[in-house]
Amino acid sequence: MSKEIRDGSRLKARTKAARKRKTAHRILPGDTPAARLLERIVRVNHAGEYGAVRIYEGQLAVLGKGDKGELIRHMAEQERAHLDEFNQLVGDRRVRPTALMPVWHAAGFALGAATALMGERAAMACTVAVEEVIDEHYAKQAAMLGEDESTLRETIEKFRADELEHRDTALENDATETPGYDVLAAAIKKGTKVAIWLSERV
């Protein structure tokens, strides 16, 4: 084989490989650019952990001195640790927090207090509903993050494990025995999904 033919074959191979790389990393219509995606992840998780803290604060305002007080307090402390981490990430990555923080401040506390006023089981039902949505949410985020964001992915996976622990704890404490559990859980899940959607964008 002549040198010209070999060189031509190599050039074609390199060109083909370059086209494949370009196609693999092309941003298609409807795709979210990487920087914008990361901004959304940090923003929504910051908002979510803040809302979770407020839910537990609302529950503690009602049930803090009852039988479930220590249990709720333990979960609240874990959520505060999560919030501290995302507070740091918001600053480090210069991400604008959601403009809806005042809404989640009030709404989170109100949800926690309202379910607690319905009884300990209803408070646990609230935890199950919220944490099941967050589990799915965090799982999707972790799947989207590559090795260049391995630290953020590991943080999300660690927090996801904590959220699943909260869900399991609530199930062990009779959450599903709440009167009207299915209706209550469905309403809380829907509200949580709406809050996630809004916090990513506003």
PDB file of N, CA and C in Angstrom, residues 4 24 32 40 48 59 61 66-67 100 111 120 124 133 141 144 169 173 178 189 195:
ATOM      1  N   GLU A   4       0.603   7.464   0.173  1.00  0.00           N
ATOM      2  CA  GLU A   4      -0.533   8.359  -0.046  1.00  0.00           C
ATOM      3  C   GLU A   4      -1.844   7.696   0.359  1.00  0.00           C
ATOM      4  N   ALA A  24     -21.695  13.233  19.554  1.00  0.00           N
ATOM      5  CA  ALA A  24     -21.959  12.774  20.921  1.00  0.00           C
ATOM      6  C   ALA A  24     -22.149  13.936  21.873  1.00  0.00           C
ATOM      7  N   THR A  32     -30.760  20.621  27.874  1.00  0.00           N
ATOM      8  CA  THR A  32     -30.320  21.666  28.776  1.00  0.00           C
ATOM      9  C   THR A  32     -28.805  21.720  28.760  1.00  0.00           C
ATOM     10  N   ARG A  40     -29.379  24.413  37.822  1.00  0.00           N
ATOM     11  CA  ARG A  40     -30.708  23.964  38.246  1.00  0.00           C
ATOM     12  C   ARG A  40     -30.620  22.938  39.362  1.00  0.00           C
ATOM     13  N   GLY A  48     -35.045  22.465  48.073  1.00  0.00           N
ATOM     14  CA  GLY A  48     -35.681  21.272  48.632  1.00  0.00           C
ATOM     15  C   GLY A  48     -35.241  20.986  50.047  1.00  0.00           C
ATOM     16  N   GLN A  59     -43.442  20.356  62.191  1.00  0.00           N
ATOM     17  CA  GLN A  59     -43.847  19.162  62.945  1.00  0.00           C
ATOM     18  C   GLN A  59     -43.370  19.236  64.388  1.00  0.00           C
ATOM     19  N   ALA A  61     -42.885  21.902  66.113  1.00  0.00           N
ATOM     20  CA  ALA A  61     -43.660  22.909  66.841  1.00  0.00           C
ATOM     21  C   ALA A  61     -44.902  22.298  67.472  1.00  0.00           C
ATOM     22  N   GLY A  66     -43.694  15.366  72.240  1.00  0.00           N
ATOM     23  CA  GLY A  66     -44.406  14.089  72.285  1.00  0.00           C
ATOM     24  C   GLY A  66     -43.489  12.902  72.081  1.00  0.00           C
ATOM     25  N   ASP A  67     -44.102  11.736  71.912  1.00  0.00           N
ATOM     26  CA  ASP A  67     -43.347  10.490  71.766  1.00  0.00           C
ATOM     27  C   ASP A  67     -42.443  10.483  70.534  1.00  0.00           C
ATOM     28  N   LEU A 100     -38.343  31.761  45.121  1.00  0.00           N
ATOM     29  CA  LEU A 100     -39.503  31.285  45.879  1.00  0.00           C
ATOM     30  C   LEU A 100     -39.162  30.890  47.315  1.00  0.00           C
ATOM     31  N   LEU A 111     -47.073  22.931  56.031  1.00  0.00           N
ATOM     32  CA  LEU A 111     -47.301  21.512  55.741  1.00  0.00           C
ATOM     33  C   LEU A 111     -46.907  20.653  56.932  1.00  0.00           C
ATOM     34  N   GLU A 120     -49.628  11.958  64.851  1.00  0.00           N
ATOM     35  CA  GLU A 120     -48.271  11.472  64.599  1.00  0.00           C
ATOM     36  C   GLU A 120     -48.184  10.655  63.317  1.00  0.00           C
ATOM     37  N   MET A 124     -45.900  11.237  59.914  1.00  0.00           N
ATOM     38  CA  MET A 124     -45.057  10.218  59.288  1.00  0.00           C
ATOM     39  C   MET A 124     -45.455  10.001  57.822  1.00  0.00           C
ATOM     40  N   VAL A 133     -40.734  11.133  46.660  1.00  0.00           N
ATOM     41  CA  VAL A 133     -40.524  12.025  45.519  1.00  0.00           C
ATOM     42  C   VAL A 133     -39.053  12.447  45.435  1.00  0.00           C
ATOM     43  N   GLN A 141     -31.053  12.862  39.080  1.00  0.00           N
ATOM     44  CA  GLN A 141     -29.923  13.781  39.047  1.00  0.00           C
ATOM     45  C   GLN A 141     -28.600  13.020  39.024  1.00  0.00           C
ATOM     46  N   MET A 144     -27.610  11.693  35.717  1.00  0.00           N
ATOM     47  CA  MET A 144     -27.246  12.691  34.713  1.00  0.00           C
ATOM     48  C   MET A 144     -25.817  13.206  34.873  1.00  0.00           C
ATOM     49  N   THR A 169     -38.068   4.895  58.152  1.00  0.00           N
ATOM     50  CA  THR A 169     -38.391   5.175  59.554  1.00  0.00           C
ATOM     51  C   THR A 169     -39.860   5.547  59.700  1.00  0.00           C
ATOM     52  N   ASN A 173     -43.117   3.595  61.553  1.00  0.00           N
ATOM     53  CA  ASN A 173     -43.904   4.275  62.589  1.00  0.00           C
ATOM     54  C   ASN A 173     -45.336   4.544  62.131  1.00  0.00           C
ATOM     55  N   THR A 178     -52.450   5.973  58.586  1.00  0.00           N
ATOM     56  CA  THR A 178     -53.129   7.260  58.657  1.00  0.00           C
ATOM     57  C   THR A 178     -54.470   7.178  57.927  1.00  0.00           C
ATOM     58  N   LYS A 189     -47.390  14.460  47.418  1.00  0.00           N
ATOM     59  CA  LYS A 189     -46.464  14.151  46.323  1.00  0.00           C
ATOM     60  C   LYS A 189     -46.647  15.118  45.162  1.00  0.00           C
ATOM     61  N   ALA A 195     -43.375  21.926  43.448  1.00  0.00           N
ATOM     62  CA  ALA A 195     -42.345  22.745  44.091  1.00  0.00           C
ATOM     63  C   ALA A 195     -40.984  22.529  43.442  1.00  0.00           C
TER      64      ALA A 195
END
